Tab-separated table of C-alpha atoms and ligand atoms in Angstrom:
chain	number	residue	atom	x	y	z
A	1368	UNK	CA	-8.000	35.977	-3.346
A	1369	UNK	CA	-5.668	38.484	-3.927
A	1370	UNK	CA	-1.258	38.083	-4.138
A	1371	UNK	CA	-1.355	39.350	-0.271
A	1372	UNK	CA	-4.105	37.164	0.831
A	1373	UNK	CA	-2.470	33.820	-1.245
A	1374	UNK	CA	1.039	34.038	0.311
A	1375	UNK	CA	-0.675	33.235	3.799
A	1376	UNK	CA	-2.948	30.475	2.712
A	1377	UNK	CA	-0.944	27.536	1.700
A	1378	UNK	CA	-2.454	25.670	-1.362
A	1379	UNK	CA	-3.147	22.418	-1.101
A	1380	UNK	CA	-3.331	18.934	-2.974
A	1381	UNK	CA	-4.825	15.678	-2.208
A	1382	UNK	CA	-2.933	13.321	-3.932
A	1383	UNK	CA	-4.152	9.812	-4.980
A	1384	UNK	CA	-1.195	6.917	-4.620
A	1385	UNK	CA	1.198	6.541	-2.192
A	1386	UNK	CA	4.139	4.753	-4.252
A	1387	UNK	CA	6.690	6.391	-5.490
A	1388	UNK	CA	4.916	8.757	-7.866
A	1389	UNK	CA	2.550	10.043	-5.271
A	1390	UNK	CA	5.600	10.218	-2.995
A	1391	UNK	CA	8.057	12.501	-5.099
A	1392	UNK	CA	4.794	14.577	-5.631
A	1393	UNK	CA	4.522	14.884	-2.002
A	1394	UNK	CA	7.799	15.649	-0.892
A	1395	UNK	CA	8.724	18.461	-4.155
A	1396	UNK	CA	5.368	20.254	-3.343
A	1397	UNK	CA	6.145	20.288	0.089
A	1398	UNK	CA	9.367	22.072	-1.067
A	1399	UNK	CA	7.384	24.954	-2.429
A	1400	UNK	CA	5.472	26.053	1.027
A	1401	UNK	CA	2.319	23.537	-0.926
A	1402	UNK	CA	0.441	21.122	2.170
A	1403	UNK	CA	-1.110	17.618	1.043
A	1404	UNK	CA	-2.814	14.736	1.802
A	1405	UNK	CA	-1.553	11.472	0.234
A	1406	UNK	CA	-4.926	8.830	-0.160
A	1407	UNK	CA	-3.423	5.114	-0.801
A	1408	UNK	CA	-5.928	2.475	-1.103
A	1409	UNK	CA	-3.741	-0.040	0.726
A	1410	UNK	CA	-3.895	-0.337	4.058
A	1411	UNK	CA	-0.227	-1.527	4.963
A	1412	UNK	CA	3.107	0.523	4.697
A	1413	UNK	CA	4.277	-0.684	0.768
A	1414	UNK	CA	8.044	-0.714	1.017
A	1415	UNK	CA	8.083	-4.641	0.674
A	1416	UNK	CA	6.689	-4.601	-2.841
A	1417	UNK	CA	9.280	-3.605	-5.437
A	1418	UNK	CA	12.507	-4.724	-6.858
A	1419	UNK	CA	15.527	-3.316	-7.699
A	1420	UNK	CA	15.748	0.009	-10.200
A	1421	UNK	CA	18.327	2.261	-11.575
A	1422	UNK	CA	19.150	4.903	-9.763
A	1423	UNK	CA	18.613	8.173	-12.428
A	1424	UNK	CA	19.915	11.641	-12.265
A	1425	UNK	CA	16.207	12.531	-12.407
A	1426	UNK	CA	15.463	10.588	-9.176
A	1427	UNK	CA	18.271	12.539	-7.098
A	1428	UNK	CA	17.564	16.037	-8.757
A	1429	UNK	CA	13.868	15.579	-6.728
A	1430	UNK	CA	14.883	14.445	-3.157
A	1431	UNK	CA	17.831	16.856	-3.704
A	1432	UNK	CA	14.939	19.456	-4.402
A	1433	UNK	CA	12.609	18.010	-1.212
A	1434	UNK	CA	15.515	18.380	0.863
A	1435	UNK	CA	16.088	14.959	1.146
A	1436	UNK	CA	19.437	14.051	2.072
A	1437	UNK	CA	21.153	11.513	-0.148
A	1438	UNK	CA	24.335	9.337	0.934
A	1439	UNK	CA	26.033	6.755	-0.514
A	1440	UNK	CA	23.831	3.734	1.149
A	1441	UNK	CA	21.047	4.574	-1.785
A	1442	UNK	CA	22.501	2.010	-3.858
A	1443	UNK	CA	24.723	-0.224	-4.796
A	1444	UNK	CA	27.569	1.008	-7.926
A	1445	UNK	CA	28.351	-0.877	-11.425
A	1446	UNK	CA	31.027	-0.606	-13.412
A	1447	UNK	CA	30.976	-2.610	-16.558
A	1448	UNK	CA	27.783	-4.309	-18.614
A	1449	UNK	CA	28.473	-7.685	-19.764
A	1450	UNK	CA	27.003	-10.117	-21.320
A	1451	UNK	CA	27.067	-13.698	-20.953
A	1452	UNK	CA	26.873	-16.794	-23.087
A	1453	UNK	CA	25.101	-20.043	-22.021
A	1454	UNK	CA	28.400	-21.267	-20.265
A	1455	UNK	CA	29.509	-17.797	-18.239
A	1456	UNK	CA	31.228	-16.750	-20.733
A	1457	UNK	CA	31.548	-12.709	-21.237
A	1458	UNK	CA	30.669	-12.104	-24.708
A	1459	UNK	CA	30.829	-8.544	-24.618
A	1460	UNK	CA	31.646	-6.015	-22.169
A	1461	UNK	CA	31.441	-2.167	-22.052
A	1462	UNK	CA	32.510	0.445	-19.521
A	1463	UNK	CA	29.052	2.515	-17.956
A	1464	UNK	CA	29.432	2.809	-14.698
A	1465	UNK	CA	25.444	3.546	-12.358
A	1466	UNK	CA	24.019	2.913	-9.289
A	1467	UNK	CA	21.417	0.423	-8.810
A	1468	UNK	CA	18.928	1.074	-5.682
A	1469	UNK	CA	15.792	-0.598	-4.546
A	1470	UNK	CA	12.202	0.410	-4.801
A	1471	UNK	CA	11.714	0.269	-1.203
A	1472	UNK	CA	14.873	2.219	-0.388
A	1473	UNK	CA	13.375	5.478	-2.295
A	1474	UNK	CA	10.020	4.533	-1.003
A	1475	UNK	CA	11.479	4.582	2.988
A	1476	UNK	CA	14.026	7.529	2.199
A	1477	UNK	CA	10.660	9.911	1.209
A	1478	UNK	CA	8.042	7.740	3.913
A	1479	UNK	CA	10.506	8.559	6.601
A	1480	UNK	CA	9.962	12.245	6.317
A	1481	UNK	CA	6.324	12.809	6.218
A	1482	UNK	CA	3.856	12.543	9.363
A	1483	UNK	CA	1.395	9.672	9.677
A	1484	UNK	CA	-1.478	12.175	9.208
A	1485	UNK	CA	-0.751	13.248	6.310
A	1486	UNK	CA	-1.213	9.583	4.868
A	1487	UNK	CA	-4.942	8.178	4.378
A	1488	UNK	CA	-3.820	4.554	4.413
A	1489	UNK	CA	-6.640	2.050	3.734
A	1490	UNK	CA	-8.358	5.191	2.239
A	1491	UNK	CA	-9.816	4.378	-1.574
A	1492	UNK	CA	-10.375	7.219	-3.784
A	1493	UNK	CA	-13.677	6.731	-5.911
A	1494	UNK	CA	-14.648	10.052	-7.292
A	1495	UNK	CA	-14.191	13.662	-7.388
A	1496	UNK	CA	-16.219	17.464	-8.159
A	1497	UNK	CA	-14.878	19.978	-9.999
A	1498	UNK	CA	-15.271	23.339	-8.509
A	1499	UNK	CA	-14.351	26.927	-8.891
A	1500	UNK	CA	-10.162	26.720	-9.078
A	1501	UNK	CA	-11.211	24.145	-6.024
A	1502	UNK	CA	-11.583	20.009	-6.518
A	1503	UNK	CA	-13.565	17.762	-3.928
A	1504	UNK	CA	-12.615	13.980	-4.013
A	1505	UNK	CA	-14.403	11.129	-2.918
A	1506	UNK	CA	-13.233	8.109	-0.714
A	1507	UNK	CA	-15.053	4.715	-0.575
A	1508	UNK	CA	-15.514	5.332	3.117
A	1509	UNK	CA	-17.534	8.363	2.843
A	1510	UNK	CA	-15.387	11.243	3.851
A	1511	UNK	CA	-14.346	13.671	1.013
A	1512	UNK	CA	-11.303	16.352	1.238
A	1513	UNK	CA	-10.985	19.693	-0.720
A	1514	UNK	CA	-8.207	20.763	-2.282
A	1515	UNK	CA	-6.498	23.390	-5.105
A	1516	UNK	CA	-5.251	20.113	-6.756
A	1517	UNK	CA	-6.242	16.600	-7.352
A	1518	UNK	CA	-3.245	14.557	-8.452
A	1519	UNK	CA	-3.836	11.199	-9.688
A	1520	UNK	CA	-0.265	8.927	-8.945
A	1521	UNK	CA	-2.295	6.049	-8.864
A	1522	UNK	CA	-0.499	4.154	-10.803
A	1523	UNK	CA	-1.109	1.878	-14.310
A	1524	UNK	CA	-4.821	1.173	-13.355
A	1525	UNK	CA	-6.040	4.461	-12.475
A	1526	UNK	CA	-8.922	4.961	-11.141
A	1527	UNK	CA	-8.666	8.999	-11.888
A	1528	UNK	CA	-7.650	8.138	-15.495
A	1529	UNK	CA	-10.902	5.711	-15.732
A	1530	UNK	CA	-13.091	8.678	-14.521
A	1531	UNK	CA	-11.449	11.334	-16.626
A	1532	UNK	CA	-10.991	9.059	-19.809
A	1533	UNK	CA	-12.883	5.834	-19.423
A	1534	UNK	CA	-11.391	3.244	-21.923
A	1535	UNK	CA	-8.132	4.444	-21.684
A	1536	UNK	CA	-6.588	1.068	-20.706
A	1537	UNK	CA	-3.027	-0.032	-20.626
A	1538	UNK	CA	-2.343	-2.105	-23.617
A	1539	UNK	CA	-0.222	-6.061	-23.047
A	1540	UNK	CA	3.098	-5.920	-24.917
A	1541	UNK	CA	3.073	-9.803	-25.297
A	1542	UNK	CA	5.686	-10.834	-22.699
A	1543	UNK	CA	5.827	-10.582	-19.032
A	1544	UNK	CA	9.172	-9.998	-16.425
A	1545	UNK	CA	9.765	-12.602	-14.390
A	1546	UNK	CA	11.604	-11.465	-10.979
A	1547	UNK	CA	13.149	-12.117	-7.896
A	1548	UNK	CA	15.455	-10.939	-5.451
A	1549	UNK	CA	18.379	-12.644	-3.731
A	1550	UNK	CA	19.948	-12.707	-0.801
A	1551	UNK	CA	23.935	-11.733	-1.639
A	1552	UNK	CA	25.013	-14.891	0.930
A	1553	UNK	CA	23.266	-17.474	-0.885
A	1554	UNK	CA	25.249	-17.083	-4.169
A	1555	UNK	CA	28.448	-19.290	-4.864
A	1556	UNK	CA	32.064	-17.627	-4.699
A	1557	UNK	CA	32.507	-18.422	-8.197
A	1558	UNK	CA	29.273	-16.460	-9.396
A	1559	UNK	CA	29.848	-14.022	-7.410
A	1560	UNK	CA	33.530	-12.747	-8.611
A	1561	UNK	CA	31.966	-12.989	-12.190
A	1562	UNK	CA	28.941	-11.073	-11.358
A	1563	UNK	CA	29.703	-8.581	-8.813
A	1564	UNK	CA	30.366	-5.134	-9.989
A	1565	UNK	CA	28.359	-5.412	-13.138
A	1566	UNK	CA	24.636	-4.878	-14.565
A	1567	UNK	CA	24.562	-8.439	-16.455
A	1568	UNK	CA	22.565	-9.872	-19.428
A	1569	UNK	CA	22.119	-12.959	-21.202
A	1570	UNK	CA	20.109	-12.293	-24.790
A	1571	UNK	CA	18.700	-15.117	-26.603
A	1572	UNK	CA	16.050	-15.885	-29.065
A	1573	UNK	CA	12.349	-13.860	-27.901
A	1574	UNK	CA	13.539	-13.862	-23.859
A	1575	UNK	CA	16.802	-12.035	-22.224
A	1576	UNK	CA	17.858	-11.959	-18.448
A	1577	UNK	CA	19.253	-8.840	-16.495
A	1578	UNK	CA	20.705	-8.851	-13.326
A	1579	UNK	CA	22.058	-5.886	-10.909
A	1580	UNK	CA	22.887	-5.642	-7.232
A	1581	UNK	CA	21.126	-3.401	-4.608
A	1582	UNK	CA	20.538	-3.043	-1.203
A	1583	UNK	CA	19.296	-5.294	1.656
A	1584	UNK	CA	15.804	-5.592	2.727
A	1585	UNK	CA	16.826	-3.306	5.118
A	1586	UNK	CA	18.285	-0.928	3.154
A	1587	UNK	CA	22.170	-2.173	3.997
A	1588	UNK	CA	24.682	-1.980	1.243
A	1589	UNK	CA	27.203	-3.642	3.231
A	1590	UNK	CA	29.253	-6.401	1.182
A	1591	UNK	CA	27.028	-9.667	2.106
A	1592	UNK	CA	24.192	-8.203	3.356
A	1593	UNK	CA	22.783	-6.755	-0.399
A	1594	UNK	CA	20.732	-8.531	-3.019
A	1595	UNK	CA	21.221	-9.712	-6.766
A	1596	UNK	CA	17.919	-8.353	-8.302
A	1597	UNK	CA	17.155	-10.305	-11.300
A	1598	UNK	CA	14.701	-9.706	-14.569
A	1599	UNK	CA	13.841	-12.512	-17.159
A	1600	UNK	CA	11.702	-11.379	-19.945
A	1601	UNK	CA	9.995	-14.021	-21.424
A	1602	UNK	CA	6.976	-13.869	-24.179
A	1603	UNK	CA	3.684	-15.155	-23.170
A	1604	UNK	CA	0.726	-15.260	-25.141
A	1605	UNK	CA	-2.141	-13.063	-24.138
A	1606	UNK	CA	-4.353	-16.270	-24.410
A	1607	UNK	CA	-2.521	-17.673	-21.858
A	1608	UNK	CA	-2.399	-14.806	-19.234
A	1609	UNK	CA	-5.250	-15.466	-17.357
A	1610	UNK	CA	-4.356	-18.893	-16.156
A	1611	UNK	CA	-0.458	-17.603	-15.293
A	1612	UNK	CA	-1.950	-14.672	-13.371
A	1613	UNK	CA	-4.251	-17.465	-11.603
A	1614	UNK	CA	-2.570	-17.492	-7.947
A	1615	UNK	CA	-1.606	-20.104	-6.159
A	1616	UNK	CA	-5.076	-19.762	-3.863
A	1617	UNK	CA	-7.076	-19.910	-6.974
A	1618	UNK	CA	-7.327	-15.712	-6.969
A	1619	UNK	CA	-7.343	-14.259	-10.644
A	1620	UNK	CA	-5.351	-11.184	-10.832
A	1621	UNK	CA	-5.292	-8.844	-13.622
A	1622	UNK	CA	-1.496	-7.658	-14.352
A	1623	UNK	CA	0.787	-9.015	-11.662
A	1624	UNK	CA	1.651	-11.864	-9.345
A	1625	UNK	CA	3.095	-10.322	-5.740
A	1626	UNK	CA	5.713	-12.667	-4.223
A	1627	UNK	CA	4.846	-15.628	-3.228
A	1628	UNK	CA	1.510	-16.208	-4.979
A	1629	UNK	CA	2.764	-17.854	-8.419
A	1630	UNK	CA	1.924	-21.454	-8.575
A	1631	UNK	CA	4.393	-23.966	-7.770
A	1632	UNK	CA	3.739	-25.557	-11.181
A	1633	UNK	CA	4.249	-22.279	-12.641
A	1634	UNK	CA	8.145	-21.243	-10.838
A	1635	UNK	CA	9.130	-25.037	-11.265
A	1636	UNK	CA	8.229	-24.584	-14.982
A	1637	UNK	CA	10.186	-21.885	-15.179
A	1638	UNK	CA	13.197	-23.096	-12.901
A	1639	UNK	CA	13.637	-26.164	-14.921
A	1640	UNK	CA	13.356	-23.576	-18.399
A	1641	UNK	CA	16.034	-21.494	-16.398
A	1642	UNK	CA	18.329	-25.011	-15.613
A	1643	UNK	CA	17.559	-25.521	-19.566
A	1644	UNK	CA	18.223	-21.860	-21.381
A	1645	UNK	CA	20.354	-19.888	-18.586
A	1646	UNK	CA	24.471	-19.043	-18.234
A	1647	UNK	CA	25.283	-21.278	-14.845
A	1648	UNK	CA	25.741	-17.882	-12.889
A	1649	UNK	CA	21.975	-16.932	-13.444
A	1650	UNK	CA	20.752	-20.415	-12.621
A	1651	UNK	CA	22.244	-19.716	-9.378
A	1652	UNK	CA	20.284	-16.593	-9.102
A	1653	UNK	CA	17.207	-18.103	-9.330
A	1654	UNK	CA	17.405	-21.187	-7.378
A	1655	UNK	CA	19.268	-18.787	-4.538
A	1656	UNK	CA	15.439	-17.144	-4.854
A	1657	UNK	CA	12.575	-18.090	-2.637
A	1658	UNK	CA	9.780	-15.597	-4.200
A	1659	UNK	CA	9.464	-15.695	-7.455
A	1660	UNK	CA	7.254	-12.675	-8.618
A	1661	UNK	CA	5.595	-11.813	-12.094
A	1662	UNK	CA	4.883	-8.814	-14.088
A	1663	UNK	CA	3.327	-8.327	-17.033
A	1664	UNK	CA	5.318	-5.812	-19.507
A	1665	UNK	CA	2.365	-3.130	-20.797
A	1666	UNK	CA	2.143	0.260	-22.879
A	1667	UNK	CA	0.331	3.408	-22.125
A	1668	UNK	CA	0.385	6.533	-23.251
A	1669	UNK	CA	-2.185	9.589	-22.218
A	1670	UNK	CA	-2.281	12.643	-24.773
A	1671	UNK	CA	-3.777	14.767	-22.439
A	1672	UNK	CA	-2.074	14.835	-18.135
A	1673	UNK	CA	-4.562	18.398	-17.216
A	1674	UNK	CA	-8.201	17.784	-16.933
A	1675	UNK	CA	-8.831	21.067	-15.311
A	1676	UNK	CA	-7.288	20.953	-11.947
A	1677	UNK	CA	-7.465	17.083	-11.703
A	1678	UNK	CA	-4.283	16.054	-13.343
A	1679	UNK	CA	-2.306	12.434	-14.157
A	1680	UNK	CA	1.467	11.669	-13.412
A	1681	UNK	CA	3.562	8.943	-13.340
A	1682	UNK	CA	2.761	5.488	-14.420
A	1683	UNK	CA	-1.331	6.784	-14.234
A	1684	UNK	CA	-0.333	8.787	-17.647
A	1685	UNK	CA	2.530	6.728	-19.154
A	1686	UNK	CA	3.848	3.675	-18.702
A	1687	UNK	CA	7.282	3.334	-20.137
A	1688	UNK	CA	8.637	-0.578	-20.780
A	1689	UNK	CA	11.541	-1.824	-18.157
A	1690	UNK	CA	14.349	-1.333	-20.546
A	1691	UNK	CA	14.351	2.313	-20.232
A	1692	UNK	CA	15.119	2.267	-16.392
A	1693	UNK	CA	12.845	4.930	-16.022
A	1694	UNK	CA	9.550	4.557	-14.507
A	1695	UNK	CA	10.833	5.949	-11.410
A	1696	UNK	CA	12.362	8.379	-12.837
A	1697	UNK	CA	9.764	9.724	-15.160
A	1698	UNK	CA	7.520	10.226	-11.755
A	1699	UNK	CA	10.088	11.931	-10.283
A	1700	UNK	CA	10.948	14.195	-13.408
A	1701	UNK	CA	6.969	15.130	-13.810
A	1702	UNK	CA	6.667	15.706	-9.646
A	1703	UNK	CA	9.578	18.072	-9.980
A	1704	UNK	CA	8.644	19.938	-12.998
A	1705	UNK	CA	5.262	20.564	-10.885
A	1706	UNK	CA	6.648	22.021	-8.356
A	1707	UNK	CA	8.984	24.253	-10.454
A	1708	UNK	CA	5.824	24.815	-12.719
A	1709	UNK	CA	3.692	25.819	-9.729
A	1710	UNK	CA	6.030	27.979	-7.333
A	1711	UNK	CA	6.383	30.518	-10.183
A	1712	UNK	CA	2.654	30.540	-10.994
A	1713	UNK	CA	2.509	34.279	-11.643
A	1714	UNK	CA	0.116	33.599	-14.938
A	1715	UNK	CA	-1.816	31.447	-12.197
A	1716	UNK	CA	-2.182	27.757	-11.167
A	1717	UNK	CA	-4.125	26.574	-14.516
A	1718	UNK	CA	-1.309	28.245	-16.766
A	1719	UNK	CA	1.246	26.803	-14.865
A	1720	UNK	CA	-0.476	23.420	-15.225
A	1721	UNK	CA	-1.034	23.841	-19.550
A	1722	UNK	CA	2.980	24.625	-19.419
A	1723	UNK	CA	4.058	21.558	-17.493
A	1724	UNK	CA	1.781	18.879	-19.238
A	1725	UNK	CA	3.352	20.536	-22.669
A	1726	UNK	CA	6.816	19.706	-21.254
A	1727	UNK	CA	6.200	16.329	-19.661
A	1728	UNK	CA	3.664	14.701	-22.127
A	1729	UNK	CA	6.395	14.888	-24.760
A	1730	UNK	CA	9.075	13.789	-22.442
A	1731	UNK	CA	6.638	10.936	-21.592
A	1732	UNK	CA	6.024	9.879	-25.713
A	1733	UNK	CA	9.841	10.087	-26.160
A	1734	UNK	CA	10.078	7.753	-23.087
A	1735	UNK	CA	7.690	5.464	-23.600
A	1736	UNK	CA	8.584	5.372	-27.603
A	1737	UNK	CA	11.954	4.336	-26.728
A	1738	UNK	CA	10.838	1.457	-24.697
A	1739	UNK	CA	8.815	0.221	-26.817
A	1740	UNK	CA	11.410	-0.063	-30.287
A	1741	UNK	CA	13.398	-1.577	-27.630
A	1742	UNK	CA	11.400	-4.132	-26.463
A	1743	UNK	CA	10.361	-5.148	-29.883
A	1744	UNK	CA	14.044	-5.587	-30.563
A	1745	UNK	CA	14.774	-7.690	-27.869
A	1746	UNK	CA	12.261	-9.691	-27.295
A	1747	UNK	CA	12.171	-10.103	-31.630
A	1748	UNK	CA	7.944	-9.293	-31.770
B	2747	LIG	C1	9.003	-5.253	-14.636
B	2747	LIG	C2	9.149	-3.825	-14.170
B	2747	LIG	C3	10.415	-3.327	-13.938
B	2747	LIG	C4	10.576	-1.996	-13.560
B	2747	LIG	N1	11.839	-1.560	-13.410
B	2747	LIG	C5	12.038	-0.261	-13.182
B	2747	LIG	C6	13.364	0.286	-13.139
B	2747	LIG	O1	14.385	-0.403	-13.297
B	2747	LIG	N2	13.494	1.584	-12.940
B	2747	LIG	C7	12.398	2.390	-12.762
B	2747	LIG	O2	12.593	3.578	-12.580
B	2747	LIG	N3	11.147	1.918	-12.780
B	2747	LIG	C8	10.921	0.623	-12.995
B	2747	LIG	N4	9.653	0.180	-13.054
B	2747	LIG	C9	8.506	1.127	-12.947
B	2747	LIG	C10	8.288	1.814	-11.603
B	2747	LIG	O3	8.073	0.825	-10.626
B	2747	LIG	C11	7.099	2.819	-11.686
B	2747	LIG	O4	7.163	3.496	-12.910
B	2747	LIG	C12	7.192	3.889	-10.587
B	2747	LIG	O5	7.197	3.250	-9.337
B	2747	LIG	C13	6.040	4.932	-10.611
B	2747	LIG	O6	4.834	4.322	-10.293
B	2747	LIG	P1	3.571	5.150	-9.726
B	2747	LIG	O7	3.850	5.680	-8.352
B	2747	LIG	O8	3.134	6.111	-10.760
B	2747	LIG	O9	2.459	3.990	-9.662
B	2747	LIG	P2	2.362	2.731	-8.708
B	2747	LIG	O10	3.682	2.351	-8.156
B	2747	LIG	O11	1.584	1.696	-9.442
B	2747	LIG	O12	1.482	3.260	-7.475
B	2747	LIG	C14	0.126	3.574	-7.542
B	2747	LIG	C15	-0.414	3.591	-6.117
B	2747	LIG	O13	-1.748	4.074	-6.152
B	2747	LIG	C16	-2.544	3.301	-5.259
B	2747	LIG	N5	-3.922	3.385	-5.769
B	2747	LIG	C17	-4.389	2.929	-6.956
B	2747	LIG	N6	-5.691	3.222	-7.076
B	2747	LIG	C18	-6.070	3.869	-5.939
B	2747	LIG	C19	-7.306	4.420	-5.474
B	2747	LIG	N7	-8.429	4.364	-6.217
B	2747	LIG	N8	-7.329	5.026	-4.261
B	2747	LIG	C20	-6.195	5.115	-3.495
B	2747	LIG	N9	-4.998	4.593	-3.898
B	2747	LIG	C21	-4.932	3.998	-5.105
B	2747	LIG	C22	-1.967	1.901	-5.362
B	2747	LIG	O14	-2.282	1.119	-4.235
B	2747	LIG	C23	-0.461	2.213	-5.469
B	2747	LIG	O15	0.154	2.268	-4.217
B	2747	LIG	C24	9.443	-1.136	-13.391
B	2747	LIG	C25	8.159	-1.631	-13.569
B	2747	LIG	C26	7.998	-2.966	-13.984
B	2747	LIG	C27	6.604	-3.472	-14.238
């Protein structure tokens, strides 16, 4: 098709995950006159799923690009990062003021703009063709949808990756974060005036504890109405996975434990460790909690994003550990650079494709590098 022909025919991408990677991918090609379909194997809306997360200049400089309008209600600010002893105490404190928001804030503030049709829900992707400058993917339920891209945001466990590069399996990093969320009105007076304000941490031997504020459930960052968001990294033996990730039902699950499924023997274990090992402030935390939820902390890295015009973003192509703060906004940085990469295609989409895995594969090893020198120093493997 020739320049004059392209500028009326809208390229398009089907794009596998609707998180937050598939989402920034949506919303940033949208931005550059591209259409899409977003396929996302579950069949419910996901904003209940996710915890807290640092806001990152990365994360605004997309929805700022999408045309998203950003207020003040996307998080909740810090001033100061403390940390405490095992009696309250502030043993250190330092001056770096950020903004903490919520998974399913970002995931409602990019939802919220794009029409029901152009979300597959309850759609699973299972396979795709290459064709000429064209891909074809597959769906469990039959149907297939053609497209000038194929982007796979879908997430640690891939199922693109698996087809492109079978084997290429996220690796365990020998401790797991467990998390929970609570509800600002449930937390003592005197915890409060030592915690508010702050991103707090309590290091000790092989486990630390972090703890931030952000919004409401409902997205409120009204004084009483937010949430202290709390992380406690704690080593596990890989031996011993498969029986923690046993849920309460008696389902096995792979990586993670959704609220609510942990076994009670499991959260009191870890309550009564917390009562044990914890500063008073953070014991409060997590007996103000009701849903306990587990992650388990693991390393990827892809050497190759491009397979033709089937290509892998976010946590599909690197995984980068917790401490960086910047899963989020490594999807957002590689949806982004794709649309920057792809509006001035002049060379043509697969050029524009070679250029912007060159940039973001090395920003994802420098990420994901990072992560993981510091999670071997604090967690002392
Ligand atoms: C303990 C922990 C703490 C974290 N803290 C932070 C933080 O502070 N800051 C931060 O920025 N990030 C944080 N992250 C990471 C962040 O959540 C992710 O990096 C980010 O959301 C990008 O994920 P994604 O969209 O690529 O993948 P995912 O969120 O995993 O989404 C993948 C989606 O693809 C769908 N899917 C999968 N397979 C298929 C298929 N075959 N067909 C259709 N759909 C499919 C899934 O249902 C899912 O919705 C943290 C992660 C962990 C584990």
């Amino acid at each position: 098709m020739n320049d004059v022909g392209r500028q009326f025919t809208p390229r398009h991408a089907i794009i596998i995950g609707g998180s937050l990677g598939g989402l920034f991918t949506a919303v940033t090609l949208r931005a550059i006159g591209w259409t899409f379909e977003i396929i996302e194997r579950s069949p419910h809306e996901l904003d209940s799923r996710g915890g807290g997360l640092v806001l990152q200049p990365d994360v605004l400089a997309a929805l700022r690009f999408a045309g998203i309008r950003v207020t003040d209600a996307i998080g909740v600010p810090s001033a100061d990062r403390i940390y405490l002893d095992r009696d309250d105490a502030v043993v250190y404190r330092n001056f770096m003021p950020q903004t903490q928001t919520s998974w399913g804030t970002l995931y409602s503030m990019m939802r919220a703009t794009i029409p029901a049709d152009q979300i597959h829900s309850g759609e699973e992707f299972v396979g795709f063709e290459p064709g000429h400058g064209k891909v074809r993917a597959l769906f469990a339920s039959g149907r297939s949808a053609v497209g000038d891209l194929l982007v796979g945001a879908d997430g640690p466990h891939s199922t693109l990756r698996a087809l492109l590069r079978p084997g290429s399996l996220p690796r365990y990093a020998g401790y797991v974060a467990w998390r929970g969320l609570a509800p600002e009105r449930r937390v003592s007076e005197r915890a409060r005036s030592l915690l508010e304000g702050t991103f707090a941490f309590q290091q000790g031997p092989g486990h630390m504890l972090l703890e931030y504020m952000v919004p409401g459930e409902d997205g409120s960052v009204r004084p009483g109405e937010r949430r202290w968001n709390w992380v406690w990294y704690r080593k596990v033996d890989a031996a011993a996975l498969p029986a923690l990730l046993l849920d309460r039902a008696g389902r096995q699950h792979s990586y993670s434990l959704p609220p609510g499924t942990a076994k009670q023997a499991d959260t009191e274990a870890l309550r009564a460790d917390g009562r044990a090992m914890l500063a008073p402030a953070f014991q409060e935390l997590m007996a103000a909690t009701d849903d306990i939820f587990l992650q388990t902390i693991q390393d990827l890295q892809m050497d190759q994003m491009v397979f033709g015009r089937a290509i892998l973003l976010g946590d599909a192509a690197f995984i980068p550990r917790p401490h960086t703060a910047g899963g989020s906004a490594k999807a957002a940085a590689n949806a982004l650079a794709l649309a920057l990469a792809l509006r001035n295609d002049h060379a043509g989409i697969d050029a524009s494709l070679r250029e912007w895995q060159h940039q973001q594969r090395e920003a994802g090893y420098r990420m994901t590098d990072s992560g993981i020198a510091m999670g071997q120093q604090i967690m002392s493997l």
